[in-house]
Structures are given as C-alpha cells and as structure tokens.
Tab-separated table of C-alpha atoms in Angstrom:
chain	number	residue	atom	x	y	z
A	1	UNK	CA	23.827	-3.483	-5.322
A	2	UNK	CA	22.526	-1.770	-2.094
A	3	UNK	CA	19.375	-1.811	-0.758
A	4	UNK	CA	17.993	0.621	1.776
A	5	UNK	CA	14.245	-0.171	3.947
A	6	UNK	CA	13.280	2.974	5.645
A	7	UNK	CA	10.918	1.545	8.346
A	8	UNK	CA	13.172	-1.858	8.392
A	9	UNK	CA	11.862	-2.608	12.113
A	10	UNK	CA	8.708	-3.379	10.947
A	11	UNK	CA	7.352	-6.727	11.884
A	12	UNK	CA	6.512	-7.125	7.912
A	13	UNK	CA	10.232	-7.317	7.217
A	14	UNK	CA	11.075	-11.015	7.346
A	15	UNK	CA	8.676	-11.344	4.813
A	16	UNK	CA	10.584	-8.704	2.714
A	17	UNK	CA	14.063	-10.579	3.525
A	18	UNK	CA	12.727	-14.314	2.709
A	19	UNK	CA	11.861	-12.890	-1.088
A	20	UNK	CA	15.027	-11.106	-1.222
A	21	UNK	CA	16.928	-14.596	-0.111
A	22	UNK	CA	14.872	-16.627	-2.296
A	23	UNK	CA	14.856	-14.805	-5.125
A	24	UNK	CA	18.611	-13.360	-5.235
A	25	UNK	CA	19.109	-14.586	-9.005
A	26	UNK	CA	16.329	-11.572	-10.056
A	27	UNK	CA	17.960	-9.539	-7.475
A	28	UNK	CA	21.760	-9.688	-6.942
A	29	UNK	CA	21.256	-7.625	-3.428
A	30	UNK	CA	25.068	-6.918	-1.715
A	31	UNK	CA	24.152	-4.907	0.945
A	32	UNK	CA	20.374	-4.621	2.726
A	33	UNK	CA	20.253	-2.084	5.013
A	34	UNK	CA	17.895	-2.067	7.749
A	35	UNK	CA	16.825	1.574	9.041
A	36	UNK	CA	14.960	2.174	11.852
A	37	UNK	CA	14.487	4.406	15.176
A	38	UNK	CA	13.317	2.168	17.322
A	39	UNK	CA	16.905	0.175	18.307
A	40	UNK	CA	14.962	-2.806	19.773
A	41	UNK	CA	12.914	-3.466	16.595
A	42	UNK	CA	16.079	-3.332	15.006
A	43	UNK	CA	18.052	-6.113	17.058
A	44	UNK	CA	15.077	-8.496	16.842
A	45	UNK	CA	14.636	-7.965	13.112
A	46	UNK	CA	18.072	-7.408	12.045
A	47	UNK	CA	18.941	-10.702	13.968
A	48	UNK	CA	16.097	-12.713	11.983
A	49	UNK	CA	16.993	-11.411	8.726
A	50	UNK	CA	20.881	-12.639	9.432
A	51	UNK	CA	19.720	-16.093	10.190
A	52	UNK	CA	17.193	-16.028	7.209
A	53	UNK	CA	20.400	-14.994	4.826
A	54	UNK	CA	22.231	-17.708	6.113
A	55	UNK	CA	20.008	-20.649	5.970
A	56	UNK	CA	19.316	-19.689	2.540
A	57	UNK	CA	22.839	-18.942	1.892
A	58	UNK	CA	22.460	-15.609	0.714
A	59	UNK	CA	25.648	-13.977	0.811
A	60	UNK	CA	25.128	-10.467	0.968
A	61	UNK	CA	25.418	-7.943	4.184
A	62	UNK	CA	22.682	-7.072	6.532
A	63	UNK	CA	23.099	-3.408	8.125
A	64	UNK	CA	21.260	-2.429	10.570
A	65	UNK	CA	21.257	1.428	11.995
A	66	UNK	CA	19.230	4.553	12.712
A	67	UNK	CA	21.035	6.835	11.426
A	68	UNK	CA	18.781	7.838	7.795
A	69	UNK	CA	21.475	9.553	6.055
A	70	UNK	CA	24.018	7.163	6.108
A	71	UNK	CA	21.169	4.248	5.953
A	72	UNK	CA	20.247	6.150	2.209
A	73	UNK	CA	23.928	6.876	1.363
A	74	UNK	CA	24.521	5.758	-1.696
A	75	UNK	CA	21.663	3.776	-1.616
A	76	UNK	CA	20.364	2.278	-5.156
A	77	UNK	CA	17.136	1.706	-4.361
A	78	UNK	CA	14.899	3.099	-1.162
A	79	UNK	CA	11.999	1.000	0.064
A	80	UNK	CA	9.140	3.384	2.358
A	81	UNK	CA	7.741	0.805	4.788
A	82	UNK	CA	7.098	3.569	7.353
A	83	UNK	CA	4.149	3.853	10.079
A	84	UNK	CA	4.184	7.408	11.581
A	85	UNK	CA	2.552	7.095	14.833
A	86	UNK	CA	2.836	3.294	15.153
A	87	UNK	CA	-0.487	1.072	15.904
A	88	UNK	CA	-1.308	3.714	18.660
A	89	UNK	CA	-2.228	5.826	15.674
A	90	UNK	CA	-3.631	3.258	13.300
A	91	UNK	CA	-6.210	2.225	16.195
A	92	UNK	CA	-7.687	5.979	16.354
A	93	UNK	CA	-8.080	6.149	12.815
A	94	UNK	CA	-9.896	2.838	12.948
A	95	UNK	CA	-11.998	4.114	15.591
A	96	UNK	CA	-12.700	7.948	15.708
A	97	UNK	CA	-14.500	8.238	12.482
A	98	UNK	CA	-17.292	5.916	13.328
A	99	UNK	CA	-18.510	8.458	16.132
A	100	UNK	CA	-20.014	10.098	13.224
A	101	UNK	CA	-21.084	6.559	11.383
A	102	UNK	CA	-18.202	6.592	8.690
A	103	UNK	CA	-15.792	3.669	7.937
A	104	UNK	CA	-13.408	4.302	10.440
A	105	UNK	CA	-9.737	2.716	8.160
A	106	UNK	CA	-6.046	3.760	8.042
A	107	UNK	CA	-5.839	3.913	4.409
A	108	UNK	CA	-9.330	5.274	3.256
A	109	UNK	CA	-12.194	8.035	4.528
A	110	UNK	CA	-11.080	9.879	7.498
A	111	UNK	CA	-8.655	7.687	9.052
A	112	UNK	CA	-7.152	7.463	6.016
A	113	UNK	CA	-6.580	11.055	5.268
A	114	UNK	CA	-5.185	11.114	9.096
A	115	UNK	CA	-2.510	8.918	8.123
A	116	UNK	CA	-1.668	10.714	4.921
A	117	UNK	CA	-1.304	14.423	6.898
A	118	UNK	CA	0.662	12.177	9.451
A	119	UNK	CA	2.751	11.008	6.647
A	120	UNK	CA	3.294	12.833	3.763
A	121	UNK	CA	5.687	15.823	5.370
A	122	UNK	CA	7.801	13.028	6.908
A	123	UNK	CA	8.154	10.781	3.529
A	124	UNK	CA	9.045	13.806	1.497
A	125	UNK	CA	11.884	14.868	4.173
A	126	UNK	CA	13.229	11.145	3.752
A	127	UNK	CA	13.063	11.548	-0.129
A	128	UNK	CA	15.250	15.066	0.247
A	129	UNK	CA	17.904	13.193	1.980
A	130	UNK	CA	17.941	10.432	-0.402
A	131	UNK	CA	18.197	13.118	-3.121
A	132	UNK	CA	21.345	14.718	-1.256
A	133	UNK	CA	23.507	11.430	-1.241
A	134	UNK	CA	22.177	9.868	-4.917
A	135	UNK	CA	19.832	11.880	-7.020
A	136	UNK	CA	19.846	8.474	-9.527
A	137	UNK	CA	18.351	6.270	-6.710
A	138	UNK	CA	14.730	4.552	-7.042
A	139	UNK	CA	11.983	5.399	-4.123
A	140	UNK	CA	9.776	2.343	-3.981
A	141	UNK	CA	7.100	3.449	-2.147
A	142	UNK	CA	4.609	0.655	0.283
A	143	UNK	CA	4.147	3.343	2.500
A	144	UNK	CA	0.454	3.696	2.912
A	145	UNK	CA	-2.225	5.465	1.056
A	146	UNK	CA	0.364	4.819	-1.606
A	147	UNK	CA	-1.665	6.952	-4.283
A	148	UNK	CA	-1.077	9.838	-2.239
A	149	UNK	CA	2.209	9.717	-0.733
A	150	UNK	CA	3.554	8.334	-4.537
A	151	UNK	CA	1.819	11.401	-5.964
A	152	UNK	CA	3.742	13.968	-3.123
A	153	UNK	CA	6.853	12.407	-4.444
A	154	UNK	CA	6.412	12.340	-7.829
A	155	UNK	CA	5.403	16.124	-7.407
A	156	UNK	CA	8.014	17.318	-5.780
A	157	UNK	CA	10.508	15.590	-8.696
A	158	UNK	CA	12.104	12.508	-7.007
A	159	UNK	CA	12.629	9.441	-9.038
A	160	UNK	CA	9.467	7.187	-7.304
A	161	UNK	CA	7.389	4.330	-7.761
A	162	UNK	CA	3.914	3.004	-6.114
A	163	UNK	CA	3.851	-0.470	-4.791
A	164	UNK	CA	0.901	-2.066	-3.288
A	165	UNK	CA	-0.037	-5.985	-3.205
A	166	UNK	CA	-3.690	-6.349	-4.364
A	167	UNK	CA	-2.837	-6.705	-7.538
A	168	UNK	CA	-0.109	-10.022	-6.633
A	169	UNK	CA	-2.688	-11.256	-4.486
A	170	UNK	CA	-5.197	-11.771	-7.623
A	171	UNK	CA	-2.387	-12.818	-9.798
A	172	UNK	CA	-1.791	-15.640	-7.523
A	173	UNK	CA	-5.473	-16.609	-6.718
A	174	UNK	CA	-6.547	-16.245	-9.954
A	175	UNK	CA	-3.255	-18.714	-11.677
A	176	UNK	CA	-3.881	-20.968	-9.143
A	177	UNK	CA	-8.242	-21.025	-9.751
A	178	UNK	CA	-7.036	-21.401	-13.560
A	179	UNK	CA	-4.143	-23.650	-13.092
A	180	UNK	CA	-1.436	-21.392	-14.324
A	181	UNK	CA	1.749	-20.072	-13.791
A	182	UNK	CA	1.223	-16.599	-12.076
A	183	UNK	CA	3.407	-15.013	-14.732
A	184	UNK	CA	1.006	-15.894	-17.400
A	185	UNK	CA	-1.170	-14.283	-15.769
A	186	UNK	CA	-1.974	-10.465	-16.796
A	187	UNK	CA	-4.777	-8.612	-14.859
A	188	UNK	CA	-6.999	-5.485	-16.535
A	189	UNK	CA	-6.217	-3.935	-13.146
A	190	UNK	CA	-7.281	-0.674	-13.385
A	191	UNK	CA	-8.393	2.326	-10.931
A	192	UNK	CA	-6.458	3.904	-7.764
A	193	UNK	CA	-5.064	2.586	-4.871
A	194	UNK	CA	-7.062	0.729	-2.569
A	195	UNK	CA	-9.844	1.529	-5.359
A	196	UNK	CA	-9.728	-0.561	-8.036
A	197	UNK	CA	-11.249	-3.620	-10.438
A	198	UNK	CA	-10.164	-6.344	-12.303
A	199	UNK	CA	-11.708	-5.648	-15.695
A	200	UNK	CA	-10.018	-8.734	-17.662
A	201	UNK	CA	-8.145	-11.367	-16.903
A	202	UNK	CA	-5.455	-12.470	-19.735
A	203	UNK	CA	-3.462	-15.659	-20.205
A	204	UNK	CA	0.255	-15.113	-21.654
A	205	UNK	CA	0.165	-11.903	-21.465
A	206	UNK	CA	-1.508	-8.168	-22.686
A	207	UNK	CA	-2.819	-9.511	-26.180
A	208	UNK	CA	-3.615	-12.996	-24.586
A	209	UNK	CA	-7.701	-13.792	-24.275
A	210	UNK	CA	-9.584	-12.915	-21.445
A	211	UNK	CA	-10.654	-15.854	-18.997
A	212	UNK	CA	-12.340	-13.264	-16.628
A	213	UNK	CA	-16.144	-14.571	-17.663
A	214	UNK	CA	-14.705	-18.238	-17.044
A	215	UNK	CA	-13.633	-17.019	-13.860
A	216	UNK	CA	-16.577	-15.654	-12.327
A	217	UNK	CA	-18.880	-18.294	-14.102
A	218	UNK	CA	-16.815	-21.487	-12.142
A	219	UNK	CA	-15.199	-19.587	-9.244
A	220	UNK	CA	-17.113	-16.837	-8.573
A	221	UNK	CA	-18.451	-17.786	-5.071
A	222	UNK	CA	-14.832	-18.019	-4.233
A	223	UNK	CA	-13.980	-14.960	-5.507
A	224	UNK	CA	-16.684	-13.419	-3.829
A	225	UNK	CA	-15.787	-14.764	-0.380
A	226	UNK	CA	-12.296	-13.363	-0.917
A	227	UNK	CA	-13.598	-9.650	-1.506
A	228	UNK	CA	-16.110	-10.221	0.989
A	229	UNK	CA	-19.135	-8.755	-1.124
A	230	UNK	CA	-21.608	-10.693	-2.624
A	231	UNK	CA	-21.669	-13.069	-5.797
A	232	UNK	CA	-24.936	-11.778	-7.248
A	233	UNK	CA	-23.142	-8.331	-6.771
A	234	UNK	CA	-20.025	-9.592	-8.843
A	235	UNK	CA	-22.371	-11.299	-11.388
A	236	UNK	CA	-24.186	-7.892	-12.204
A	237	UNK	CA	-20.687	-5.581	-12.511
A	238	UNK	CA	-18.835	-8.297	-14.838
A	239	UNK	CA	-15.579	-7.711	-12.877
A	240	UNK	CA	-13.526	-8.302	-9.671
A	241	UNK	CA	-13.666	-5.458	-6.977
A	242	UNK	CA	-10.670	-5.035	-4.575
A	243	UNK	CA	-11.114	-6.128	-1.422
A	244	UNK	CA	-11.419	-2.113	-0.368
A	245	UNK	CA	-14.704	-1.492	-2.627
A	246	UNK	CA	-16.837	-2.954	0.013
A	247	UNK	CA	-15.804	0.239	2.052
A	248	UNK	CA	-18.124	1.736	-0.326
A	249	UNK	CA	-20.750	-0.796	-1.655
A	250	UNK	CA	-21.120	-2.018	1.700
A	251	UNK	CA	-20.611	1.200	3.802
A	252	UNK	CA	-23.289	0.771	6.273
A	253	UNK	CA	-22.619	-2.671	6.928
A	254	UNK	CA	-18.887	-2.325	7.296
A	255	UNK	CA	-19.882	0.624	10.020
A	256	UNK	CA	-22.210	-2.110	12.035
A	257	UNK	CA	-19.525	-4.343	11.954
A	258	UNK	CA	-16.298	-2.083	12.590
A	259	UNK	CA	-18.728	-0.793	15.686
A	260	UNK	CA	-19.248	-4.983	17.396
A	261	UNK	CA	-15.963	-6.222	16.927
A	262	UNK	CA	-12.151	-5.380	17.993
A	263	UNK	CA	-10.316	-3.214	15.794
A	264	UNK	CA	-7.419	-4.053	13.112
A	265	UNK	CA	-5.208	-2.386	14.694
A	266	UNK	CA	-5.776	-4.037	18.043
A	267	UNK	CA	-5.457	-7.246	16.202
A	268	UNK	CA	-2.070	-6.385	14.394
A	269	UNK	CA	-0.390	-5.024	17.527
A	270	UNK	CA	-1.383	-8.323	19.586
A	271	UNK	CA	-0.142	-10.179	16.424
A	272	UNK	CA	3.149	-7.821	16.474
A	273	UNK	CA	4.167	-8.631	20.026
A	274	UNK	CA	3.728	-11.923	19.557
A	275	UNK	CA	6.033	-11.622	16.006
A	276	UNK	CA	8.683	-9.892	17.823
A	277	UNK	CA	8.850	-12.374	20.996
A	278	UNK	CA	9.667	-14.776	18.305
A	279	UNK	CA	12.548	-12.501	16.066
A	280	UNK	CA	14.062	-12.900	19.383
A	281	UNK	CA	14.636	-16.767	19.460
A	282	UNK	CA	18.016	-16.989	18.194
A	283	UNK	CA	16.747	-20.773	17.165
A	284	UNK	CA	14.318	-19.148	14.260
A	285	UNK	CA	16.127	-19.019	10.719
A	286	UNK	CA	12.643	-18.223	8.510
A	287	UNK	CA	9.940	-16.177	8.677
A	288	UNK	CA	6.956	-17.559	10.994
A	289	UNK	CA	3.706	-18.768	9.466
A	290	UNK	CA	2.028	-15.871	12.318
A	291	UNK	CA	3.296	-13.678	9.739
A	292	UNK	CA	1.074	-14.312	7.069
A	293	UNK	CA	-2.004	-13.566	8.967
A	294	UNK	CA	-0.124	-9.743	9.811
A	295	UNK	CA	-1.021	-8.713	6.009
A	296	UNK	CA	1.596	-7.728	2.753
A	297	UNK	CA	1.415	-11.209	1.649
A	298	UNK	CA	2.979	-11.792	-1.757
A	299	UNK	CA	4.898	-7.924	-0.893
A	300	UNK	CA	8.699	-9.397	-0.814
A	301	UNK	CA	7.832	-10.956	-4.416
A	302	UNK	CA	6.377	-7.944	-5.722
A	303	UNK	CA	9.116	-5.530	-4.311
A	304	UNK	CA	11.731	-7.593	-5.641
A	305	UNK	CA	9.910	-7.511	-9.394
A	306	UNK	CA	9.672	-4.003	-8.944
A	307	UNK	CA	13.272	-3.459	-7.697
A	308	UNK	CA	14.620	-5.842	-10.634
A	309	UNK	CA	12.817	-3.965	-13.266
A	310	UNK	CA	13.993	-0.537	-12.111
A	311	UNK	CA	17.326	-1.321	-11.308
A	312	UNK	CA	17.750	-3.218	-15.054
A	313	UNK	CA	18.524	-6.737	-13.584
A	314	UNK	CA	15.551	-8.498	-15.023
A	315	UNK	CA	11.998	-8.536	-13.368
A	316	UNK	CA	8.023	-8.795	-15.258
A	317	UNK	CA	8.551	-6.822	-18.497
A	318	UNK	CA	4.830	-5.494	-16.586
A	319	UNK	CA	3.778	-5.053	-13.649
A	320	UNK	CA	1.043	-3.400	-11.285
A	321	UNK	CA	2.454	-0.528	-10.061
A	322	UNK	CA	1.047	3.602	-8.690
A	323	UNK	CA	2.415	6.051	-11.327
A	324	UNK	CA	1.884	9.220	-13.430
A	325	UNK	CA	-1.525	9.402	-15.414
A	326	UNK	CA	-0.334	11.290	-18.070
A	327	UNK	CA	-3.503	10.687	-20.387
A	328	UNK	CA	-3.839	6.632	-19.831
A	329	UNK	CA	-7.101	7.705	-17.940
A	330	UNK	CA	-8.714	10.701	-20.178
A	331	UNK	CA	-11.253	11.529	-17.380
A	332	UNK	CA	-8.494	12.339	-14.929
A	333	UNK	CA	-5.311	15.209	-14.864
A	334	UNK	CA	-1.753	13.604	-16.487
A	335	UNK	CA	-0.593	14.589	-12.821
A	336	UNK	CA	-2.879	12.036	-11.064
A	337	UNK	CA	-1.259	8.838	-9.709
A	338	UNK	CA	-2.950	5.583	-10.943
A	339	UNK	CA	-3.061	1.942	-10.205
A	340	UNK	CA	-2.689	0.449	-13.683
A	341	UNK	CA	-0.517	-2.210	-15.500
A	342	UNK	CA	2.672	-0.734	-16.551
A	343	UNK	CA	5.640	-1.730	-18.468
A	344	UNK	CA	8.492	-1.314	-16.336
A	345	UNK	CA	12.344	-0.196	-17.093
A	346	UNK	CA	15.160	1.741	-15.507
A	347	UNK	CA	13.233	4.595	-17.302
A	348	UNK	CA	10.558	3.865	-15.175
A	349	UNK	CA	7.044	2.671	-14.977
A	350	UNK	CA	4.970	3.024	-18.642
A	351	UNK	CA	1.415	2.827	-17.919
A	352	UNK	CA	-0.246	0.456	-20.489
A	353	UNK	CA	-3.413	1.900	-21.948
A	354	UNK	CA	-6.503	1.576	-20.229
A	355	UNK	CA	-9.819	0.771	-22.644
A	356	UNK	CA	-12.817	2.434	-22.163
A	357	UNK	CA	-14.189	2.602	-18.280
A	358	UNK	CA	-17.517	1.823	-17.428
A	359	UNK	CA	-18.870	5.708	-15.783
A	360	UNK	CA	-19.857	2.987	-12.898
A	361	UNK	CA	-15.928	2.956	-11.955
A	362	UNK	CA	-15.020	6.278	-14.008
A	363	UNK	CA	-16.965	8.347	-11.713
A	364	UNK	CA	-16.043	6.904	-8.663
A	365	UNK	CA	-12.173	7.147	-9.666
A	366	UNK	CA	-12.296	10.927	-10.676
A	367	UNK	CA	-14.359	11.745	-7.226
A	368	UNK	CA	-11.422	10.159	-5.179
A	369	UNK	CA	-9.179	11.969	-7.410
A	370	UNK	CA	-10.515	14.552	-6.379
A	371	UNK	CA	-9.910	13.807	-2.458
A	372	UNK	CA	-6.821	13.030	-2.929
A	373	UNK	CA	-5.799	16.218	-5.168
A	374	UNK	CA	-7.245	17.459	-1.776
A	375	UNK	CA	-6.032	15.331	0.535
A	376	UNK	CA	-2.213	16.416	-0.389
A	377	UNK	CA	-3.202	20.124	-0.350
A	378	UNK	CA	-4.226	20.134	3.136
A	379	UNK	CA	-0.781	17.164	3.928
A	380	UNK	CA	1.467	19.602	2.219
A	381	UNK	CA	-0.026	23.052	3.567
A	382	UNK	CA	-1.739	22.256	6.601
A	383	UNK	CA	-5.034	24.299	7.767
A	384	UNK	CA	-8.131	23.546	9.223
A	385	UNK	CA	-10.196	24.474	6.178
A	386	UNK	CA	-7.874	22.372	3.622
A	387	UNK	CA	-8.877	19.608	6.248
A	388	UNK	CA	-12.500	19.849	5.913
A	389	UNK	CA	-12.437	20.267	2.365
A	390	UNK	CA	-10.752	17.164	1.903
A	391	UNK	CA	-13.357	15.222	4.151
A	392	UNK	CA	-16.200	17.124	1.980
A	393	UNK	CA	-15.106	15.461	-1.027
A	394	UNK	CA	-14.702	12.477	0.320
A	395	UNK	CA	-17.623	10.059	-0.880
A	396	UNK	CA	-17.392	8.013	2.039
A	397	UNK	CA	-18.011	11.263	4.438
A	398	UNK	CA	-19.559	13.918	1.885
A	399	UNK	CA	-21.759	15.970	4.318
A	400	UNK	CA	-20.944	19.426	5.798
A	401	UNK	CA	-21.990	18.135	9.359
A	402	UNK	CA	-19.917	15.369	9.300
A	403	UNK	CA	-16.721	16.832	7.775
A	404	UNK	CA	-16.711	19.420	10.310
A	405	UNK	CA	-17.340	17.202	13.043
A	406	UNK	CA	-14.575	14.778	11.663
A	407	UNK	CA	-12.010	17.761	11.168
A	408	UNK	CA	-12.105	18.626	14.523
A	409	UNK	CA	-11.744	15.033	15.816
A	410	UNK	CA	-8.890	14.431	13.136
A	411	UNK	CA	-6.824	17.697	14.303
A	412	UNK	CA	-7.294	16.348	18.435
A	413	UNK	CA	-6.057	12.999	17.842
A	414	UNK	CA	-3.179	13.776	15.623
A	415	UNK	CA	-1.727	17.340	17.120
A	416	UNK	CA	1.512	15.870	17.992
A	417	UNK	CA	2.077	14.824	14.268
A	418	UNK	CA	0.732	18.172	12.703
A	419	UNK	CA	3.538	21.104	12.571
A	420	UNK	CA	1.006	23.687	11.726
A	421	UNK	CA	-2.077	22.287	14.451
C-alpha cells in the first residue's frame, strides 16, 4: 500500500507518522511518501519520521521529494495537509478582518474565505494530477476550510473525502468523562465544518442510548471550559457546541480578545521553529510533547480510520467525516458538503440520517451554506463582486459597509495568490 501527504513538511507530520507506526495492523502502509517544496522541511521531517519508523519497527519506506507527480504516482491514497501562503498568510487573516470589528480566523469569516480563494485553485490542480497517474485513488482531504475545499473536489468528480478532528477530540473526552472505550462511543455530530453540535451522545453504537443529558448534568462545567462558552449557555441548548460556535455566540467578545492578545498564528510559527530545531536532533526517535500544543491532536488516529475504511483494510464501520448531502439534511441542496456520521467503505462515505434539527442550528447551517455555495463561486471564478458577495452572506460580516471594506482588504493582502486580482 502507498501513501502519499501533499504538504508532508508540515510540522503536524510526526504526529501523522506516530499513528501510522502505531497503528500499522489497521493500516498495512509500504511506502509513505513525503511531498513537499520546501527541501529543508523535508530533511528535518523526513529524518524524524525515519527514526519514528524504526523505533517502532515499522517496516515500510519513507520517501521524501518535491516532485508532485511522481510523489502521487500511483499513489492509493492522497492526504491534503497543505498551507498556501504559510503562517505569513494565516497571521493576516487573523488580523485584517478585525480593522472592521469581525473575527479575524483562517478557517471562518473573512480570513477564512481568504484562505479558501488562496486554496481551492491550488488543491484542485493537485487532485488533476492525482487523477492523471490513478483515477481509483482516495483524496483525504485536512486541508482547511475542509467543507469547502471537499465540496470543490467532490464537484469537479474526484474520488474525495473530508477529514477534520473535532469530532475525535469529543469522542475521546467524552469516553474518557464516561469511562469508556472511545469506540463505543458514537456522537449525534451533526452540522458543517467548523460549525457543528453534538446532539446525542450513544454508547455501543448508532441504536445505543443517549448519555448526552448525563453528560452535561455531571460534566458540564468541564465541557464548557473545553468549548470555552458558558455552562448556563450549554444548559439552555441541550447539546455540545464545537469549539468554533463561540465565533458566533460570542462574536464580540472573541473580537475584544483577538484585538489584546498575540495572534494564533504568531503563536504556531514560534511553536514551529521551535518543532523544527528539534526534527533536526538526530537523537529524537518520537514525536515531541511541543507538538501537542501545535493543534490536529487525535488527526494521525482519525486519518488512519479514515484511510483503513476507504482502502477496505478494516477501520470504524462509522466515522465523522465532510461528504455529499444528498438529502440527509432536507433543508440544504444534495450537493452541499456536511459534517455528519457516516458509514464508511471503499464505496465511500454513507452519511447516516440526521433526525430532526432544531431551526436554532438549521438556520444557522443553511446561512453558511449559503457562504460557502458562495465562497467557491468567487475561489473557482475569481472577481471582485463574487468576493463581496460571499462576505455579504457571511453571518459573521453581513453588512454592505463592511463586506466592501473587507473585499478590498482581502484582494491587497492576498494578490500574489489570486490569478485573476
């Protein structure tokens, strides 16, 4: 089996190549290859993930090389782990939007629909040269905003799948609150990416019962703390949030904060040269405890489930995953990508159905929809106008005055990444 991470320079790989090591029996990898640009990422990371293979005595072949098409060549599986623009970019969209008092973020609002016009023209070019070489191969997509990038893919008729870990992340707080084994453990996860609730909570599977009231009755301060919004808040909705709804129940408050305090993206690229001076010790055989603080924890675990299940090896018979609609939510077109429980198979991801939605979280979902339907428009086609109109319908931004003023800003700061600007 080969194995090919587009982006493999990233300072999240070890994490990726400790599940891979660890969990080889789900996921008989032969051949990892490593493709990247940037040549020095690639010696410091490509050297780690060697010495993480062979303390764990993992057999298989690292690659490393920047040359895509042969990287993808015959390729079973493609993981997008890609950051057009680097931190450089990540920091402006953290920081450009809140000139106009919106959440400035690199996955949601303005910054986030920077990042998807930065991104979405290079993923699909990647996905055409994966075609080329092996038309059968599996895109597994972490490349963020997942929802829209999956849903460029998907639309253009490549064989792709949506991975993000919120989901693993309340698997694994929630089994270990409960005193289970994560894989008994089956969330009502329902919504889009980076917008989405826990409705339920089930033990031993879909038909199990629900512990989610137990939950929030003995742990819901906890809970709370994690998502950062308020217990009385949590108490009054009857589910978990994501982490990403305070964005928008919090918006204001988010703002003041963002505005007093140094930005994620300075943090991560402090935290990434730091990372890298370590890849380099030729004495370090694991992945550093640093790297849990740089975010994607529980990813490598997740991506090889994902990988397993599409590649018919084994893997969760379901799964959290980004894929087609196609009537699971009524409110929204079959073409929308969702975040949802799915059964997984080398078929492909099989959304479970979805019970009735609260119009609380209905609405909310079809307005982002809405965005994003948006959103790829203007990634795809390019324009000043398909730009503002995206903003517009954005509920985080939503005023004329401030989608025009945030166009302009979002076209200055990201010219070099825009063919058409």
């Amino acid at each position: 089996m080969k194995l090919t991470v587009v982006g493999g320079g990233s300072t999240y790989t070890p994490e990726l190549i400790d599940g891979f090591a660890r969990l080889r029996d789900t996921l008989p990898v032969e051949e990892l290859v490593l493709v990247d640009p940037d040549a020095e990422r690639l010696r410091l990371v490509g050297g780690l993930a060697r010495r993480i293979f062979a303390k764990q005595g993992h057999d298989g072949r690292i690659v490393t090389t920047s040359d895509l098409d042969a990287g993808v060549e015959d390729a079973d599986a493609v993981l997008l782990q890609l950051r057009v623009g680097g931190q450089a970019a990540r920091q402006q969209d953290e920081t450009w939007p809140l000139e106009c008092g919106c959440v400035g973020q690199e996955t949601t609002g303005a910054g986030g629909l920077a990042k998807a016009l930065r991104t979405v023209p290079v993923v699909l070019d990647i996905a055409e040269r994966v075609r080329r070489t092996n038309p059968r191969a599996w895109i597994v997509d972490f490349t963020n905003p997942v929802g829209i990038v999956t849903r460029a893919l998907l639309q253009t008729g490549h064989r792709a799948v949506g991975l993000c870990n919120v989901a693993i992340g309340f698997q694994r707080t929630f089994a270990n609150l409960l005193g289970a084994a994560p894989a008994d453990v089956h969330l009502g996860h329902v919504g889009l990416n980076h917008l989405t609730w826990e409705t339920g909570v089930r033990l031993g599977g879909p038909e199990g019962a629900d512990v989610l009231p137990r939950l929030l009755a003995e742990h819901g301060d906890a809970i709370a703390g994690d998502v950062r919004l308020p217990r009385p808040l949590l108490d009054r909705l009857g589910v978990v949030p994501s982490y990403y709804l305070r964005y928008y129940y919090a918006h204001d408050e988010v703002v003041n904060e963002l505005r007093t305090k140094p930005s994620r993206a300075a943090e991560v690229a402090q935290m990434e040269r730091e990372l890298l001076t370590m890849y380099g010790d030729p004495a370090l055989d694991e992945k550093p405890a640093l790297l849990a603080k740089r975010g994607g924890a529980f990813y490598s675990e997740a991506a090889v489930d994902l990988a397993a299940a599409l590649l018919g090896g084994g893997g969760s018979p379901y799964q959290v995953v980004n894929a087609l609609n196609k009537g699971t939510l009524p409110f929204l077109p079959d073409d929308a990508v969702i975040e949802v429980q799915a059964a997984v198979g080398p078929a492909g991801p099989a959304p479970l159905p979805v019970g009735d939605l609260d119009p609380l979280f209905s609405g909310l979902i079809a307005n982002v929809t809405a965005y994003e339907e948006l959103a790829l428009e203007a990634a795809l086609r390019g324009g000043r106008d398909r730009v503002f109109r995206a903003l517009l319908a954005h509920p985080l931004i939503g005023q004329y005055d401030y989608a025009d003023r945030l166009t302009d800003q979002l076209i200055a700061h990201n010219r070099e990444h825009l063919a058409w600007a």
